[in-house]
mmCIF file of C-alpha atoms in Angstrom:
data_model
loop_
_atom_site.group_PDB
_atom_site.id
_atom_site.type_symbol
_atom_site.label_atom_id
_atom_site.label_comp_id
_atom_site.label_asym_id
_atom_site.label_seq_id
_atom_site.Cartn_x
_atom_site.Cartn_y
_atom_site.Cartn_z
ATOM 1 C CA UNK A 288 0.017 0.110 0.163
ATOM 2 C CA UNK A 289 2.792 2.424 0.847
ATOM 3 C CA UNK A 290 4.585 1.962 -2.438
ATOM 4 C CA UNK A 291 1.212 2.566 -3.942
ATOM 5 C CA UNK A 292 0.761 5.942 -2.533
ATOM 6 C CA UNK A 293 4.472 6.682 -3.109
ATOM 7 C CA UNK A 294 4.265 5.944 -6.760
ATOM 8 C CA UNK A 295 1.190 8.214 -6.990
ATOM 9 C CA UNK A 296 2.709 11.042 -5.340
ATOM 10 C CA UNK A 297 5.902 10.902 -7.326
ATOM 11 C CA UNK A 298 3.683 10.964 -10.602
ATOM 12 C CA UNK A 299 2.011 14.054 -9.128
ATOM 13 C CA UNK A 300 5.424 15.755 -8.574
ATOM 14 C CA UNK A 301 6.662 14.825 -11.989
ATOM 15 C CA UNK A 302 3.416 16.283 -13.369
ATOM 16 C CA UNK A 303 4.072 19.538 -11.607
ATOM 17 C CA UNK A 304 7.459 19.667 -12.557
ATOM 18 C CA UNK A 305 6.886 19.001 -16.237
ATOM 19 C CA UNK A 306 4.306 21.543 -16.424
ATOM 20 C CA UNK A 307 6.479 24.245 -14.646
ATOM 21 C CA UNK A 308 9.195 23.362 -17.380
ATOM 22 C CA UNK A 309 6.991 23.861 -20.076
ATOM 23 C CA UNK A 310 5.786 27.132 -19.017
ATOM 24 C CA UNK A 311 9.475 28.324 -18.277
ATOM 25 C CA UNK A 312 10.548 27.090 -21.902
ATOM 26 C CA UNK A 313 7.388 28.894 -23.336
ATOM 27 C CA UNK A 314 8.198 31.990 -21.598
ATOM 28 C CA UNK A 315 11.828 31.898 -22.746
ATOM 29 C CA UNK A 316 10.703 31.284 -26.430
ATOM 30 C CA UNK A 317 8.387 34.243 -26.170
ATOM 31 C CA UNK A 318 11.175 36.618 -24.516
ATOM 32 C CA UNK A 319 13.540 35.396 -27.331
ATOM 33 C CA UNK A 320 11.092 36.227 -30.056
ATOM 34 C CA UNK A 321 10.037 39.508 -28.343
ATOM 35 C CA UNK A 322 13.846 40.471 -28.283
ATOM 36 C CA UNK A 323 14.200 39.284 -32.038
ATOM 37 C CA UNK A 324 11.617 41.698 -33.011
ATOM 38 C CA UNK A 325 12.646 44.566 -30.938
ATOM 39 C CA UNK A 326 16.150 44.292 -32.142
ATOM 40 C CA UNK A 327 14.736 43.950 -35.982
ATOM 41 C CA UNK A 328 12.780 47.260 -35.572
ATOM 42 C CA UNK A 329 15.498 48.952 -34.376
ATOM 43 C CA UNK A 330 17.680 47.733 -37.031
ATOM 44 C CA UNK A 331 15.295 49.359 -39.578
ATOM 45 C CA UNK A 332 15.903 52.554 -38.293
ATOM 46 C CA UNK A 333 19.540 52.809 -38.519
ATOM 47 C CA UNK A 334 21.008 55.258 -41.092
ATOM 48 C CA UNK A 335 23.581 54.359 -43.809
ATOM 49 C CA UNK A 336 27.055 54.050 -42.812
ATOM 50 C CA UNK A 337 30.148 53.863 -44.838
ATOM 51 C CA UNK A 338 30.967 50.372 -46.226
ATOM 52 C CA UNK A 339 33.966 51.103 -48.618
ATOM 53 C CA UNK A 340 36.213 50.199 -45.671
ATOM 54 C CA UNK A 341 34.937 46.695 -45.420
ATOM 55 C CA UNK A 342 37.493 43.530 -46.303
ATOM 56 C CA UNK A 343 36.243 42.873 -49.787
ATOM 57 C CA UNK A 344 37.715 39.733 -51.556
ATOM 58 C CA UNK A 345 39.663 40.449 -54.518
ATOM 59 C CA UNK A 346 40.089 37.390 -56.854
ATOM 60 C CA UNK A 347 43.823 37.098 -57.755
ATOM 61 C CA UNK A 348 45.112 37.014 -61.257
ATOM 62 C CA UNK A 349 47.624 34.086 -60.461
ATOM 63 C CA UNK A 350 44.858 31.665 -60.396
ATOM 64 C CA UNK A 351 45.360 29.008 -63.235
ATOM 65 C CA UNK A 352 43.142 30.233 -65.672
ATOM 66 C CA UNK A 353 44.758 28.704 -68.764
ATOM 67 C CA UNK A 354 45.290 25.210 -67.128
ATOM 68 C CA UNK A 355 43.073 22.583 -68.487
ATOM 69 C CA UNK A 356 40.884 25.168 -69.847
ATOM 70 C CA UNK A 357 39.395 22.655 -72.594
ATOM 71 C CA UNK A 358 37.903 20.677 -69.683
ATOM 72 C CA UNK A 359 34.176 21.172 -69.554
ATOM 73 C CA UNK A 360 33.864 21.522 -65.469
ATOM 74 C CA UNK A 361 36.684 23.814 -65.251
ATOM 75 C CA UNK A 362 35.489 25.854 -68.252
ATOM 76 C CA UNK A 363 32.374 26.517 -66.155
ATOM 77 C CA UNK A 364 34.453 27.399 -62.883
ATOM 78 C CA UNK A 365 36.481 30.041 -64.815
ATOM 79 C CA UNK A 366 33.549 31.328 -66.367
ATOM 80 C CA UNK A 367 31.699 32.119 -63.241
ATOM 81 C CA UNK A 368 34.852 33.145 -61.546
ATOM 82 C CA UNK A 369 35.623 35.867 -64.471
ATOM 83 C CA UNK A 370 32.128 36.954 -64.121
ATOM 84 C CA UNK A 371 32.908 37.921 -60.294
ATOM 85 C CA UNK A 372 36.092 39.636 -60.827
ATOM 86 C CA UNK A 373 34.727 42.957 -60.863
ATOM 87 C CA UNK A 374 31.802 42.519 -58.544
ATOM 88 C CA UNK A 375 31.709 43.253 -54.847
ATOM 89 C CA UNK A 376 32.403 40.171 -52.756
ATOM 90 C CA UNK A 377 32.329 40.150 -48.949
ATOM 91 C CA UNK A 378 32.524 37.071 -46.535
ATOM 92 C CA UNK A 379 29.653 37.899 -44.154
ATOM 93 C CA UNK A 380 29.218 34.531 -42.886
ATOM 94 C CA UNK A 381 27.604 34.338 -39.336
ATOM 95 C CA UNK A 382 25.915 37.857 -39.727
ATOM 96 C CA UNK A 383 22.486 37.928 -40.020
ATOM 97 C CA UNK A 384 20.491 40.668 -42.024
ATOM 98 C CA UNK A 385 19.550 42.142 -38.715
ATOM 99 C CA UNK A 386 23.257 42.339 -37.595
ATOM 100 C CA UNK A 387 24.112 44.021 -40.827
ATOM 101 C CA UNK A 388 21.429 46.504 -40.503
ATOM 102 C CA UNK A 389 22.352 47.552 -37.164
ATOM 103 C CA UNK A 390 26.147 47.723 -38.181
ATOM 104 C CA UNK A 391 26.032 49.316 -41.390
ATOM 105 C CA UNK A 392 22.406 50.868 -42.084
ATOM 106 C CA UNK A 393 19.353 49.515 -43.619
ATOM 107 C CA UNK A 394 20.089 51.119 -46.875
ATOM 108 C CA UNK A 395 22.999 49.223 -47.241
ATOM 109 C CA UNK A 396 21.379 45.654 -46.742
ATOM 110 C CA UNK A 397 20.873 45.219 -50.440
ATOM 111 C CA UNK A 398 24.407 45.876 -51.311
ATOM 112 C CA UNK A 399 25.883 43.785 -48.660
ATOM 113 C CA UNK A 400 23.618 40.822 -49.316
ATOM 114 C CA UNK A 401 24.703 40.680 -52.985
ATOM 115 C CA UNK A 402 28.274 40.767 -51.858
ATOM 116 C CA UNK A 403 27.857 37.982 -49.539
ATOM 117 C CA UNK A 404 25.897 35.866 -52.264
ATOM 118 C CA UNK A 405 28.649 36.766 -54.640
ATOM 119 C CA UNK A 406 31.209 35.337 -51.931
ATOM 120 C CA UNK A 407 29.130 32.091 -51.559
ATOM 121 C CA UNK A 408 29.261 31.457 -55.256
ATOM 122 C CA UNK A 409 33.007 32.355 -55.573
ATOM 123 C CA UNK A 410 33.796 29.812 -52.457
ATOM 124 C CA UNK A 411 31.730 26.951 -53.865
ATOM 125 C CA UNK A 412 32.998 27.670 -57.383
ATOM 126 C CA UNK A 413 36.653 27.716 -56.413
ATOM 127 C CA UNK A 414 36.378 24.514 -54.356
ATOM 128 C CA UNK A 415 34.863 22.744 -57.239
ATOM 129 C CA UNK A 416 37.455 23.940 -59.556
ATOM 130 C CA UNK A 417 40.237 22.808 -57.081
ATOM 131 C CA UNK A 418 38.475 19.477 -56.921
ATOM 132 C CA UNK A 419 38.710 18.969 -60.670
ATOM 133 C CA UNK A 420 42.240 19.925 -60.635
ATOM 134 C CA UNK A 421 43.111 17.290 -58.158
ATOM 135 C CA UNK A 422 41.289 14.689 -60.132
ATOM 136 C CA UNK A 423 43.819 15.786 -63.012
ATOM 137 C CA UNK A 424 46.866 15.441 -60.783
ATOM 138 C CA UNK A 425 47.412 19.193 -60.944
ATOM 139 C CA UNK A 426 47.837 19.525 -57.109
ATOM 140 C CA UNK A 427 49.938 22.351 -56.850
ATOM 141 C CA UNK A 428 47.411 24.547 -58.520
ATOM 142 C CA UNK A 429 44.669 23.094 -56.740
ATOM 143 C CA UNK A 430 46.271 23.843 -53.527
ATOM 144 C CA UNK A 431 47.051 27.468 -54.523
ATOM 145 C CA UNK A 432 43.355 27.863 -54.893
ATOM 146 C CA UNK A 433 42.757 26.259 -51.622
ATOM 147 C CA UNK A 434 45.174 28.555 -49.993
ATOM 148 C CA UNK A 435 43.407 31.620 -51.527
ATOM 149 C CA UNK A 436 40.034 30.463 -50.285
ATOM 150 C CA UNK A 437 41.559 29.855 -46.456
ATOM 151 C CA UNK A 438 42.745 33.389 -46.635
ATOM 152 C CA UNK A 439 39.488 34.806 -46.994
ATOM 153 C CA UNK A 440 38.255 32.733 -43.881
ATOM 154 C CA UNK A 441 36.152 30.305 -45.928
ATOM 155 C CA UNK A 442 33.894 27.947 -43.654
ATOM 156 C CA UNK A 443 34.058 24.921 -46.143
ATOM 157 C CA UNK A 444 35.144 21.919 -44.220
ATOM 158 C CA UNK A 445 36.605 20.158 -47.464
ATOM 159 C CA UNK A 446 38.669 23.087 -48.133
ATOM 160 C CA UNK A 447 40.795 22.706 -44.633
ATOM 161 C CA UNK A 448 40.813 19.096 -44.764
ATOM 162 C CA UNK A 449 42.369 18.947 -48.276
ATOM 163 C CA UNK A 450 44.926 21.650 -47.626
ATOM 164 C CA UNK A 451 45.608 19.983 -44.032
ATOM 165 C CA UNK A 452 46.202 16.677 -45.748
ATOM 166 C CA UNK A 453 48.561 18.366 -48.217
ATOM 167 C CA UNK A 454 50.532 20.164 -45.540
ATOM 168 C CA UNK A 455 50.853 16.855 -43.410
ATOM 169 C CA UNK A 456 52.036 14.942 -46.552
ATOM 170 C CA UNK A 457 54.785 17.635 -47.116
ATOM 171 C CA UNK A 458 55.764 17.499 -43.490
ATOM 172 C CA UNK A 459 54.810 21.095 -42.942
ATOM 173 C CA UNK A 460 53.531 21.194 -39.617
ATOM 174 C CA UNK A 461 54.024 24.685 -39.147
ATOM 175 C CA UNK A 462 51.623 25.617 -42.056
ATOM 176 C CA UNK A 463 49.220 23.078 -40.669
ATOM 177 C CA UNK A 464 49.232 24.611 -37.266
ATOM 178 C CA UNK A 465 48.529 27.923 -38.948
ATOM 179 C CA UNK A 466 45.661 26.485 -40.842
ATOM 180 C CA UNK A 467 44.122 25.455 -37.491
ATOM 181 C CA UNK A 468 44.327 28.732 -36.160
ATOM 182 C CA UNK A 469 42.701 30.285 -39.474
ATOM 183 C CA UNK A 470 39.907 27.660 -38.869
ATOM 184 C CA UNK A 471 39.537 28.779 -35.321
ATOM 185 C CA UNK A 472 38.788 32.385 -36.239
ATOM 186 C CA UNK A 473 35.877 31.624 -38.952
ATOM 187 C CA UNK A 474 32.862 33.052 -37.722
ATOM 188 C CA UNK A 475 30.705 29.954 -38.701
ATOM 189 C CA UNK A 476 28.570 27.369 -36.944
ATOM 190 C CA UNK A 477 30.763 24.745 -38.579
ATOM 191 C CA UNK A 478 33.855 26.271 -36.793
ATOM 192 C CA UNK A 479 34.093 23.504 -34.100
ATOM 193 C CA UNK A 480 33.577 20.625 -36.769
ATOM 194 C CA UNK A 481 36.422 21.981 -38.835
ATOM 195 C CA UNK A 482 38.858 22.398 -36.149
ATOM 196 C CA UNK A 483 38.016 19.221 -34.642
ATOM 197 C CA UNK A 484 38.546 17.419 -37.966
ATOM 198 C CA UNK A 485 41.706 19.074 -38.307
ATOM 199 C CA UNK A 486 43.002 18.019 -34.941
ATOM 200 C CA UNK A 487 41.860 14.528 -35.568
ATOM 201 C CA UNK A 488 43.766 14.484 -38.752
ATOM 202 C CA UNK A 489 46.896 15.454 -36.852
ATOM 203 C CA UNK A 490 46.293 12.746 -34.414
ATOM 204 C CA UNK A 491 46.359 10.331 -37.108
ATOM 205 C CA UNK A 492 49.432 11.543 -38.749
ATOM 206 C CA UNK A 493 51.148 11.461 -35.486
ATOM 207 C CA UNK A 494 50.500 7.968 -35.067
#
């Protein structure tokens, strides 16, 4: 009989706890949503600020534009990259539109969004270009592309893994360690995963 009452009491206590937790979660979500919309309203009133000083990405002329230019996949990559050379390119990974409006003004959001989209297109195209060059055994040229990508704080995990593998293969642990530091400074949700995968790669290499 005692255990029967104890079980019933435990069920009641659990039910009260669960109900309280649900209320708290609901309240936290409401507060979070309210804070978001408050910040969004404030961002819409921020005046235009200068953006000329931002760290725009410039595609280097040293990329291997003439190498295997008859390859259809590479042709397409070169065409896209050539089309971006004179366009504004900014790596704005990790910044929401609200963040950008607060920092640089509402009037700049379209320009900044286009520059960010250009960066995404550039990064994915360069990665594809490097992949194709590796298939064709043009490793040096491929890794030159990857090095440039890393210099822009790209957050593509494959870029870091391929370049990390190259450094370890060459015994260039100093460059590998610098690669890890660069990965740690990326402003992305992928940062922890990229750094972790590089460190695991180094452990396997040390073994």
